[in-house]
CSV table of C-alpha atoms in Angstrom, one decimal:
chain,number,residue,atom,x,y,z
A,1,UNK,CA,-25.1,-21.4,-6.9
A,2,UNK,CA,-26.2,-24.9,-6.1
A,3,UNK,CA,-23.8,-25.0,-3.1
A,4,UNK,CA,-24.8,-21.5,-1.8
A,5,UNK,CA,-28.7,-22.7,-1.8
A,6,UNK,CA,-28.1,-25.6,0.0
A,7,UNK,CA,-26.1,-23.8,2.6
A,8,UNK,CA,-28.8,-21.2,2.9
A,9,UNK,CA,-31.4,-24.2,3.5
A,10,UNK,CA,-29.2,-25.6,6.0
A,11,UNK,CA,-29.1,-22.5,8.1
A,12,UNK,CA,-32.6,-21.8,7.5
A,13,UNK,CA,-33.2,-25.0,9.4
A,14,UNK,CA,-30.8,-24.5,12.3
A,15,UNK,CA,-32.1,-21.1,12.8
A,16,UNK,CA,-35.8,-21.5,12.6
A,17,UNK,CA,-36.8,-25.1,13.1
A,18,UNK,CA,-34.1,-27.2,14.7
A,19,UNK,CA,-36.3,-28.0,18.0
A,20,UNK,CA,-39.4,-26.7,19.4
A,21,UNK,CA,-37.7,-24.3,22.0
A,22,UNK,CA,-34.3,-23.5,20.7
A,23,UNK,CA,-32.5,-22.7,17.5
A,24,UNK,CA,-28.9,-23.2,16.6
A,25,UNK,CA,-26.4,-20.8,15.7
A,26,UNK,CA,-23.3,-22.3,13.9
A,27,UNK,CA,-20.8,-19.3,14.5
A,28,UNK,CA,-18.3,-20.9,12.4
A,29,UNK,CA,-19.5,-20.8,8.6
A,30,UNK,CA,-17.0,-20.8,6.1
A,31,UNK,CA,-15.7,-22.4,3.0
A,32,UNK,CA,-13.9,-25.0,5.0
A,33,UNK,CA,-17.0,-26.0,6.9
A,34,UNK,CA,-18.8,-26.9,3.8
A,35,UNK,CA,-18.2,-30.5,2.6
A,36,UNK,CA,-19.1,-32.1,-0.8
A,37,UNK,CA,-20.5,-35.4,-1.1
A,38,UNK,CA,-20.0,-37.9,-4.3
A,39,UNK,CA,-23.0,-36.0,-5.8
A,40,UNK,CA,-21.7,-32.6,-5.0
A,41,UNK,CA,-24.3,-31.8,-2.3
A,42,UNK,CA,-23.0,-29.3,0.3
A,43,UNK,CA,-23.4,-30.1,3.8
A,44,UNK,CA,-22.4,-27.7,6.6
A,45,UNK,CA,-19.8,-29.3,9.2
A,46,UNK,CA,-17.9,-28.5,12.2
A,47,UNK,CA,-20.3,-27.7,15.1
A,48,UNK,CA,-17.9,-27.1,17.4
A,49,UNK,CA,-18.3,-23.4,18.0
A,50,UNK,CA,-22.3,-24.0,17.7
A,51,UNK,CA,-24.5,-22.5,20.3
A,52,UNK,CA,-28.4,-23.1,21.2
A,53,UNK,CA,-30.3,-20.0,21.6
A,54,UNK,CA,-33.5,-20.4,23.7
A,55,UNK,CA,-36.8,-19.6,22.0
A,56,UNK,CA,-37.5,-15.8,22.7
A,57,UNK,CA,-33.9,-14.8,23.3
A,58,UNK,CA,-32.1,-12.7,20.2
A,59,UNK,CA,-28.9,-13.3,21.1
A,60,UNK,CA,-26.1,-15.1,23.5
A,61,UNK,CA,-23.2,-13.2,25.0
A,62,UNK,CA,-19.9,-14.9,24.4
A,63,UNK,CA,-16.5,-14.8,22.6
A,64,UNK,CA,-16.7,-14.1,19.0
A,65,UNK,CA,-14.5,-16.8,17.5
A,66,UNK,CA,-14.0,-18.2,14.0
A,67,UNK,CA,-12.2,-17.5,11.0
A,68,UNK,CA,-10.8,-14.2,9.9
A,69,UNK,CA,-12.6,-12.5,6.9
A,70,UNK,CA,-16.1,-14.3,8.1
A,71,UNK,CA,-16.6,-12.6,11.2
A,72,UNK,CA,-19.5,-10.1,11.8
A,73,UNK,CA,-17.8,-6.6,12.7
A,74,UNK,CA,-20.8,-5.6,14.8
A,75,UNK,CA,-21.0,-9.0,16.7
A,76,UNK,CA,-17.2,-8.8,17.2
A,77,UNK,CA,-17.6,-5.1,18.8
A,78,UNK,CA,-20.8,-6.1,21.0
A,79,UNK,CA,-19.5,-9.6,21.9
A,80,UNK,CA,-22.9,-10.9,21.3
A,81,UNK,CA,-23.7,-13.9,19.3
A,82,UNK,CA,-26.9,-14.4,17.0
A,83,UNK,CA,-28.3,-15.4,13.9
A,84,UNK,CA,-26.5,-12.4,12.3
A,85,UNK,CA,-23.1,-14.0,12.9
A,86,UNK,CA,-24.1,-17.1,10.5
A,87,UNK,CA,-25.8,-14.5,7.7
A,88,UNK,CA,-22.6,-12.5,7.6
A,89,UNK,CA,-20.3,-15.3,7.6
A,90,UNK,CA,-22.8,-16.8,4.7
A,91,UNK,CA,-22.5,-13.6,2.6
A,92,UNK,CA,-18.8,-13.9,2.7
A,93,UNK,CA,-19.0,-17.5,1.4
A,94,UNK,CA,-21.2,-16.3,-1.3
A,95,UNK,CA,-18.8,-13.7,-2.4
A,96,UNK,CA,-16.1,-16.3,-2.4
A,97,UNK,CA,-18.0,-18.1,-4.9
A,98,UNK,CA,-18.7,-15.2,-7.1
A,99,UNK,CA,-15.0,-14.1,-6.9
A,100,UNK,CA,-13.0,-16.9,-6.4
A,101,UNK,CA,-11.1,-15.1,-3.8
A,102,UNK,CA,-10.4,-15.7,-0.2
A,103,UNK,CA,-12.6,-14.1,2.5
A,104,UNK,CA,-9.1,-12.8,3.9
A,105,UNK,CA,-5.9,-12.1,2.3
A,106,UNK,CA,-2.7,-10.5,3.8
A,107,UNK,CA,-1.4,-9.6,0.2
A,108,UNK,CA,-4.1,-7.6,-0.9
A,109,UNK,CA,-4.0,-3.7,0.0
A,110,UNK,CA,-4.7,-2.8,3.7
A,111,UNK,CA,-8.5,-1.7,2.9
A,112,UNK,CA,-9.1,-4.7,0.5
A,113,UNK,CA,-7.7,-7.4,3.2
A,114,UNK,CA,-11.2,-8.4,4.1
A,115,UNK,CA,-13.0,-9.6,0.9
A,116,UNK,CA,-16.3,-8.4,2.2
A,117,UNK,CA,-15.1,-4.8,2.5
A,118,UNK,CA,-13.8,-4.8,-1.1
A,119,UNK,CA,-16.8,-6.7,-2.4
A,120,UNK,CA,-19.2,-4.0,-0.9
A,121,UNK,CA,-17.2,-1.1,-2.0
A,122,UNK,CA,-16.9,-2.5,-5.3
A,123,UNK,CA,-20.9,-3.0,-5.7
A,124,UNK,CA,-21.1,0.6,-4.4
A,125,UNK,CA,-19.0,1.9,-7.0
A,126,UNK,CA,-20.5,-0.2,-9.8
A,127,UNK,CA,-17.5,-2.3,-10.5
A,128,UNK,CA,-19.2,-5.6,-9.6
A,129,UNK,CA,-18.7,-6.8,-13.1
A,130,UNK,CA,-14.6,-6.1,-12.8
A,131,UNK,CA,-14.5,-8.4,-9.4
A,132,UNK,CA,-16.8,-11.4,-10.4
A,133,UNK,CA,-15.1,-14.7,-11.5
A,134,UNK,CA,-14.4,-15.0,-15.2
A,135,UNK,CA,-16.5,-18.1,-15.9
A,136,UNK,CA,-19.5,-16.7,-13.9
A,137,UNK,CA,-19.5,-13.8,-16.2
A,138,UNK,CA,-20.2,-15.5,-19.2
A,139,UNK,CA,-23.4,-15.6,-21.0
A,140,UNK,CA,-26.6,-16.1,-19.1
A,141,UNK,CA,-24.8,-16.2,-15.7
A,142,UNK,CA,-24.5,-12.8,-15.3
A,143,UNK,CA,-28.0,-12.2,-14.3
A,144,UNK,CA,-27.8,-15.2,-11.5
A,145,UNK,CA,-24.5,-13.8,-10.4
A,146,UNK,CA,-26.0,-10.3,-10.0
A,147,UNK,CA,-29.1,-11.7,-7.9
A,148,UNK,CA,-26.7,-13.8,-5.8
A,149,UNK,CA,-24.4,-10.6,-5.4
A,150,UNK,CA,-27.5,-8.8,-4.1
A,151,UNK,CA,-28.4,-11.2,-1.5
A,152,UNK,CA,-24.5,-11.2,-0.2
A,153,UNK,CA,-24.8,-7.4,-0.2
A,154,UNK,CA,-27.9,-7.7,1.9
A,155,UNK,CA,-26.2,-10.4,4.4
A,156,UNK,CA,-23.0,-8.2,4.8
A,157,UNK,CA,-24.3,-4.7,4.3
A,158,UNK,CA,-25.6,-3.4,7.6
A,159,UNK,CA,-22.3,-4.6,9.4
A,160,UNK,CA,-20.3,-3.0,6.6
A,161,UNK,CA,-22.1,0.6,6.9
A,162,UNK,CA,-21.9,0.7,10.6
A,163,UNK,CA,-18.0,-0.2,10.6
A,164,UNK,CA,-17.3,2.6,7.6
A,165,UNK,CA,-19.6,5.0,10.2
A,166,UNK,CA,-17.3,4.3,12.9
A,167,UNK,CA,-14.1,4.6,11.0
A,168,UNK,CA,-15.3,8.0,9.7
């Protein structure tokens, strides 16, 4: 959870206080972009896709790029890039930490290829404890895991519900 907290702090800094007149959107947050130093302090890396958003703008237009399983479905459809991209991707990273599963896996059934969809469906069906990583659900960790799962759900939720409504 230390890793998640440190990445959240990095994203909050980029989104709110990087400069006086603009913010930075990373646009490719994923577990491969999180580096750990010798003290296991997390650092967000790889800013090749990053964009500056001028203060007062809510988004920039452009092609949504990134790693499969981490992309915000709403942004893909609208071709708009905003802080929501990073928030969604961060939600996926949290779910990876909670479940020890990959964000996208071809071997999973079609409806579960994207870990975000699988996670949100599991939460809605009250099956969270069935998908959490074994070490996480032991003892006092379960309460913290449920709080982190709630945060991950908030990061992912809007895009999931909109995608489900479009599919219906």
